[in-house]
Amino acid sequence: MATWNRRRVLAAGAAAAAWGAAPAVRAAHPARRYRTAVIGPGWWGRNILKEAIAAGRAQVVGLCDPDPNVVEVAADQVADLCGDTPKPYADFRELLEQSKPEVVIVASPDHWHALQTIAALKAGAHVYVEKPTGHTVRESRAMVKAAREAGRVVQVGLHRRVGPHHASAMRFLKEGGAGTVGMVRLFAHYGGGAERPAPNGDPPEGMDWDLYCGPAPKRPFNRRIHPGGFRQFLDFANGQLGDWGVHWLDQVMMWADGASPRRVYSTGGRPVRGAPVLTDREQTTDAPDHQVAVYEFDAFTCVWEHRQFAANQAEKHGIGAYFYGSKGTLHLGWRDGWTFYPANAKGGQVLHEDAQLQEPDGHNLKLLWADFLAAIDTGSAPAAGIERAHRSSVLPLLGMLSLKIGRSLRWDGEKEEIVGDPEANALLARPYRAPWTYPA
Amino acid sequence: MSLARSPLSRWALAAWAFAGLAAPPAVTAADWPCWRGPKRNGVSDETDWLDRWPAEGPPVAWKASVGTGYSSFAVAGGRVFTLGNTDHTDTVFCLDAETGKLLWSHAYPADLGDRFFAGGPTSTPTVDGDRVFTLGRWGDCFCFEAATGKVIWTKNVATETGIRVPGWGFSGSPLVHGDRLVLNVGEAGLALEKATGRRVWLSGNQEAGYSTPLPVPRGDGWDILLGSGKAYLAVDVATGKERWRIRWVTQYGCNAADPVVDGDRVFISTGYGKGGVLLRSGDGPEPEVIWRGKVLATQMSPSVLIDGHLYGADGDTGKQGPLKCVVFATGEERWAHPGFGTGAVTAAAGRLIALSERGELMVAPATPKGFAPTARAQVLGGQCWTVPVLAHGRLFCRNAEGDVVCLDVRKP
């Protein structure tokens, strides 16, 4: 353990030194502040915005959310942190037109990512957009196209791409530390139980609920959705696979250098939470309470599983990725860092590296934001640029598609088409509610 | 303030002076009839209690299970009252304070409401003479006969007024003031006749905050301080008319902690990184800011003020923040005891009684010199956000799951 780990620690130190050197790179460029705006400045949007402010390169000019209460809280925080007085907006089109931002953070629910990112790019801004890229595959593809056409930087919030313990685990794998990896298992397990419907009600004061729903079907307002609950509603997001799954699938893509699966199959349901409810009076969430998705790659098999019941006390870890290799199992986790369990329990040595995260929320946004600024300043490729993030985001979207249609999909990663299944192919996009138009 | 501006104001003064006196008499010295106690400051007058005990803790008088929730305890006339939720049913419990025996209970349907927390009732019953008042998160308001649990009156205040229910439901405990029952419902409170539940005044249909209405005397009457959805404000209890406000925007509208008052100075603090402000309230609509800072961010249970120092939990749940001592007048930090989490603090006889978020009970002298517990014990597991209550030498503690433990801290 000692030798290998010391080496890793030194390497991590070198990485930190490299980040420390970033200002020198910037010094070659005018270190000016960018007119920065946030669409969706809720809990996570503000986490990103805090890093933008902390980096000293943001002049916060606009905050946009269909719920004015969200904007008010964010504006209060901005005033506290840097004294800027951003203009409040409900509609992102007005924000882009009036505030003329150079950098836009898109942290709205998933169903808005594509339209807002594309509009911001067309308005000439660089975009930091939350993961996954799109809500359906073709949205994500349209975001790639828009970024290319605009010639602007798009960074996607896959902060595990730059997290120090993730980077060192990748080096460990690529250097053959786990031997030949033939299978990967990704998982996020939590406790939970039956879900009772919650009564529908009035949206918060002043909220434009119709605009929140936007291109998604309009449903009655419910506190379970907003604020902060949209991830478990499939009209607005893609459940655990779209939220947690994309991070771990992205790690697999980093390790496998963007390889594409040739077949995807998923199953799951809500036996514990109960059947989804949506009436005029009340509703529940509708994302699956457990799910298995199998991704068949040429050189390995990747399995995703999540549960929102039972947690995972029977094993050592509740969240993360197991890379199973000929030499043993690497667990790549969250707050528990990474740990390598050798195949031969008697002869081998357990190796471990702690996580280095920003608390309280356990992320590495500071590093990802610095990387975004460096890409804008120097033209370097962003760590979680739209092309890579698109390929990673397609995976959970295909998993959800298979779950929905109930059969396995043969995937042509080159053409981005499901082979020989027109019905499934149609689900790579979805109908938009008027007046919104699906992006081309 | 002129006291003799008109015959009406003189009458009002007389009425409220009388009302102010009328509330306490039914309560004996060591009763704790409501949230934050008889003085509404979280500090008890009890002096004769054990502040040292063996490692396993003081003797357990009794235990009970009351269902999910964060309701604290009202103790009066040998009875202890609290609330909990089981199977989407709220239950009002009246237990024998000595034995924990169930004297009566009253159940009514109520959603658990476990959005971002364990759910269940978050307010505390209020005893007023032979009556007890409760308010559920979805607006179910009750007046019971304290001895029997007979319902004197009940209504759903949200349904009746059409006032919107804030995200986490109504969380402030009912305040009995004179012949009124004041609730943190609506933008700036709702007052009912305590005898009948009939409405006296009503405020705007905007979101309430989560604090308990706090009465403070004013030259010619009483103000009620409230955490509203986007402000802390003071209203005249007689009329419901707003006296002052400070705009105070906290994430999720979570203006939850009661203000801490000393004369005309009012300390307000909320969580989610917002922090606190010390105000001086005058006659104008906007109080003067004395200091403002992030030294003490109270997400839920308010601090206690002892000899010019605030003692309270700093930071949000899940972050295991410290218990702090902060100078009231200046906002200077005196000490921080790490790992306390969003526990809660009460005090008696110059000593803090602090229950950490993880259920560790500690007693320590309330001094700016440092936090040096004279006694500590793990009295509960699970999540403890609810403030413990000391009354008649008994210490009542609970966790979110509804495990109640009554500790005997009487001196032998």
PDB file of C-alpha atoms in Angstrom, chain B residues 290-410:
ATOM      1  CA  ILE B 290     -26.655  47.124  14.899  1.00  0.00           C
ATOM      2  CA  TRP B 291     -24.570  44.333  13.372  1.00  0.00           C
ATOM      3  CA  ARG B 292     -24.962  41.744  10.709  1.00  0.00           C
ATOM      4  CA  GLY B 293     -22.843  38.672  10.022  1.00  0.00           C
ATOM      5  CA  LYS B 294     -22.536  34.986   9.377  1.00  0.00           C
ATOM      6  CA  VAL B 295     -21.112  34.070  12.761  1.00  0.00           C
ATOM      7  CA  LEU B 296     -24.312  32.325  13.840  1.00  0.00           C
ATOM      8  CA  ALA B 297     -26.696  30.871  11.255  1.00  0.00           C
ATOM      9  CA  THR B 298     -29.655  29.280  13.019  1.00  0.00           C
ATOM     10  CA  GLN B 299     -31.448  26.860  10.750  1.00  0.00           C
ATOM     11  CA  MET B 300     -34.061  25.757  13.254  1.00  0.00           C
ATOM     12  CA  SER B 301     -33.992  25.888  17.044  1.00  0.00           C
ATOM     13  CA  PRO B 302     -33.306  29.407  18.357  1.00  0.00           C
ATOM     14  CA  SER B 303     -30.411  30.334  20.635  1.00  0.00           C
ATOM     15  CA  VAL B 304     -30.714  31.189  24.291  1.00  0.00           C
ATOM     16  CA  LEU B 305     -29.482  34.535  25.584  1.00  0.00           C
ATOM     17  CA  ILE B 306     -27.705  34.514  28.944  1.00  0.00           C
ATOM     18  CA  ASP B 307     -25.768  37.446  30.397  1.00  0.00           C
ATOM     19  CA  GLY B 308     -25.287  39.127  27.046  1.00  0.00           C
ATOM     20  CA  HIS B 309     -24.233  35.989  25.173  1.00  0.00           C
ATOM     21  CA  LEU B 310     -26.065  33.906  22.623  1.00  0.00           C
ATOM     22  CA  TYR B 311     -25.649  30.129  22.786  1.00  0.00           C
ATOM     23  CA  GLY B 312     -26.912  28.159  19.826  1.00  0.00           C
ATOM     24  CA  ALA B 313     -26.306  25.751  16.950  1.00  0.00           C
ATOM     25  CA  ASP B 314     -24.600  27.201  13.883  1.00  0.00           C
ATOM     26  CA  GLY B 315     -25.147  25.812  10.393  1.00  0.00           C
ATOM     27  CA  ASP B 316     -27.459  23.452   8.575  1.00  0.00           C
ATOM     28  CA  THR B 317     -28.484  19.913   9.276  1.00  0.00           C
ATOM     29  CA  GLY B 318     -26.181  17.199   7.988  1.00  0.00           C
ATOM     30  CA  LYS B 319     -23.142  19.432   8.263  1.00  0.00           C
ATOM     31  CA  GLN B 320     -22.313  18.753  11.901  1.00  0.00           C
ATOM     32  CA  GLY B 321     -21.732  22.423  12.620  1.00  0.00           C
ATOM     33  CA  PRO B 322     -20.670  23.781  15.992  1.00  0.00           C
ATOM     34  CA  LEU B 323     -22.474  24.951  19.091  1.00  0.00           C
ATOM     35  CA  LYS B 324     -21.413  28.562  19.503  1.00  0.00           C
ATOM     36  CA  CYS B 325     -21.178  31.352  22.006  1.00  0.00           C
ATOM     37  CA  VAL B 326     -21.555  34.783  20.428  1.00  0.00           C
ATOM     38  CA  VAL B 327     -21.623  38.220  22.055  1.00  0.00           C
ATOM     39  CA  PHE B 328     -25.155  39.517  21.604  1.00  0.00           C
ATOM     40  CA  ALA B 329     -24.212  43.188  21.320  1.00  0.00           C
ATOM     41  CA  THR B 330     -21.393  42.821  18.804  1.00  0.00           C
ATOM     42  CA  GLY B 331     -21.589  39.445  17.073  1.00  0.00           C
ATOM     43  CA  GLU B 332     -18.115  38.431  18.224  1.00  0.00           C
ATOM     44  CA  GLU B 333     -17.599  34.704  18.552  1.00  0.00           C
ATOM     45  CA  ARG B 334     -16.399  33.584  21.968  1.00  0.00           C
ATOM     46  CA  TRP B 335     -16.166  29.853  21.332  1.00  0.00           C
ATOM     47  CA  ALA B 336     -17.314  27.085  19.017  1.00  0.00           C
ATOM     48  CA  HIS B 337     -17.778  23.493  20.127  1.00  0.00           C
ATOM     49  CA  PRO B 338     -17.510  21.349  16.974  1.00  0.00           C
ATOM     50  CA  GLY B 339     -19.745  18.526  15.828  1.00  0.00           C
ATOM     51  CA  PHE B 340     -22.931  19.639  17.539  1.00  0.00           C
ATOM     52  CA  GLY B 341     -25.049  19.660  14.376  1.00  0.00           C
ATOM     53  CA  THR B 342     -28.561  21.090  14.366  1.00  0.00           C
ATOM     54  CA  GLY B 343     -29.243  20.112  17.933  1.00  0.00           C
ATOM     55  CA  ALA B 344     -30.907  22.453  20.381  1.00  0.00           C
ATOM     56  CA  VAL B 345     -30.217  24.285  23.600  1.00  0.00           C
ATOM     57  CA  THR B 346     -32.194  25.190  26.678  1.00  0.00           C
ATOM     58  CA  ALA B 347     -30.787  26.564  29.918  1.00  0.00           C
ATOM     59  CA  ALA B 348     -31.452  26.803  33.630  1.00  0.00           C
ATOM     60  CA  ALA B 349     -29.553  28.210  36.585  1.00  0.00           C
ATOM     61  CA  GLY B 350     -26.758  29.573  34.423  1.00  0.00           C
ATOM     62  CA  ARG B 351     -26.130  26.231  32.782  1.00  0.00           C
ATOM     63  CA  LEU B 352     -26.715  25.123  29.211  1.00  0.00           C
ATOM     64  CA  ILE B 353     -28.624  21.927  28.558  1.00  0.00           C
ATOM     65  CA  ALA B 354     -27.681  20.989  25.020  1.00  0.00           C
ATOM     66  CA  LEU B 355     -28.875  17.995  23.007  1.00  0.00           C
ATOM     67  CA  SER B 356     -26.738  17.402  19.915  1.00  0.00           C
ATOM     68  CA  GLU B 357     -28.218  16.398  16.567  1.00  0.00           C
ATOM     69  CA  ARG B 358     -26.900  12.880  17.248  1.00  0.00           C
ATOM     70  CA  GLY B 359     -28.548  12.627  20.641  1.00  0.00           C
ATOM     71  CA  GLU B 360     -25.736  13.484  23.029  1.00  0.00           C
ATOM     72  CA  LEU B 361     -26.998  15.404  26.032  1.00  0.00           C
ATOM     73  CA  MET B 362     -24.542  17.815  27.646  1.00  0.00           C
ATOM     74  CA  VAL B 363     -24.728  20.159  30.597  1.00  0.00           C
ATOM     75  CA  ALA B 364     -22.189  22.959  30.814  1.00  0.00           C
ATOM     76  CA  PRO B 365     -21.872  26.334  32.537  1.00  0.00           C
ATOM     77  CA  ALA B 366     -23.155  29.120  30.286  1.00  0.00           C
ATOM     78  CA  THR B 367     -19.990  31.141  30.060  1.00  0.00           C
ATOM     79  CA  PRO B 368     -18.125  32.880  27.250  1.00  0.00           C
ATOM     80  CA  LYS B 369     -14.919  31.345  28.608  1.00  0.00           C
ATOM     81  CA  GLY B 370     -15.562  28.030  26.903  1.00  0.00           C
ATOM     82  CA  PHE B 371     -17.725  24.962  26.642  1.00  0.00           C
ATOM     83  CA  ALA B 372     -16.806  22.612  29.477  1.00  0.00           C
ATOM     84  CA  PRO B 373     -19.535  20.042  30.102  1.00  0.00           C
ATOM     85  CA  THR B 374     -19.936  18.848  33.661  1.00  0.00           C
ATOM     86  CA  ALA B 375     -22.033  15.949  32.442  1.00  0.00           C
ATOM     87  CA  ARG B 376     -22.723  14.227  29.170  1.00  0.00           C
ATOM     88  CA  ALA B 377     -24.528  11.104  28.026  1.00  0.00           C
ATOM     89  CA  GLN B 378     -25.848   9.546  24.849  1.00  0.00           C
ATOM     90  CA  VAL B 379     -29.549   9.641  25.659  1.00  0.00           C
ATOM     91  CA  LEU B 380     -31.071   9.058  22.229  1.00  0.00           C
ATOM     92  CA  GLY B 381     -30.120   7.733  18.812  1.00  0.00           C
ATOM     93  CA  GLY B 382     -31.399   8.936  15.457  1.00  0.00           C
ATOM     94  CA  GLN B 383     -31.840  12.591  14.630  1.00  0.00           C
ATOM     95  CA  CYS B 384     -32.449  15.106  17.418  1.00  0.00           C
ATOM     96  CA  TRP B 385     -33.504  18.569  16.322  1.00  0.00           C
ATOM     97  CA  THR B 386     -36.027  19.056  19.103  1.00  0.00           C
ATOM     98  CA  VAL B 387     -35.101  21.152  22.109  1.00  0.00           C
ATOM     99  CA  PRO B 388     -35.161  19.290  25.441  1.00  0.00           C
ATOM    100  CA  VAL B 389     -37.447  20.605  28.171  1.00  0.00           C
ATOM    101  CA  LEU B 390     -36.644  20.818  31.875  1.00  0.00           C
ATOM    102  CA  ALA B 391     -39.636  20.932  34.197  1.00  0.00           C
ATOM    103  CA  HIS B 392     -40.091  19.779  37.797  1.00  0.00           C
ATOM    104  CA  GLY B 393     -36.690  18.093  37.793  1.00  0.00           C
ATOM    105  CA  ARG B 394     -37.536  16.039  34.743  1.00  0.00           C
ATOM    106  CA  LEU B 395     -35.785  16.431  31.436  1.00  0.00           C
ATOM    107  CA  PHE B 396     -37.831  15.508  28.383  1.00  0.00           C
ATOM    108  CA  CYS B 397     -35.945  14.634  25.162  1.00  0.00           C
ATOM    109  CA  ARG B 398     -37.045  13.193  21.842  1.00  0.00           C
ATOM    110  CA  ASN B 399     -35.767  12.319  18.393  1.00  0.00           C
ATOM    111  CA  ALA B 400     -37.412  12.597  14.972  1.00  0.00           C
ATOM    112  CA  GLU B 401     -38.534   8.961  15.058  1.00  0.00           C
ATOM    113  CA  GLY B 402     -40.578   9.807  18.142  1.00  0.00           C
ATOM    114  CA  ASP B 403     -38.551   8.076  20.847  1.00  0.00           C
ATOM    115  CA  VAL B 404     -39.143  10.053  24.010  1.00  0.00           C
ATOM    116  CA  VAL B 405     -36.942   9.710  27.050  1.00  0.00           C
ATOM    117  CA  CYS B 406     -37.777  11.357  30.355  1.00  0.00           C
ATOM    118  CA  LEU B 407     -34.709  11.690  32.564  1.00  0.00           C
ATOM    119  CA  ASP B 408     -34.866  12.172  36.302  1.00  0.00           C
ATOM    120  CA  VAL B 409     -32.517  15.034  37.154  1.00  0.00           C
ATOM    121  CA  ARG B 410     -33.996  15.853  40.538  1.00  0.00           C
TER     122      ARG B 410
END
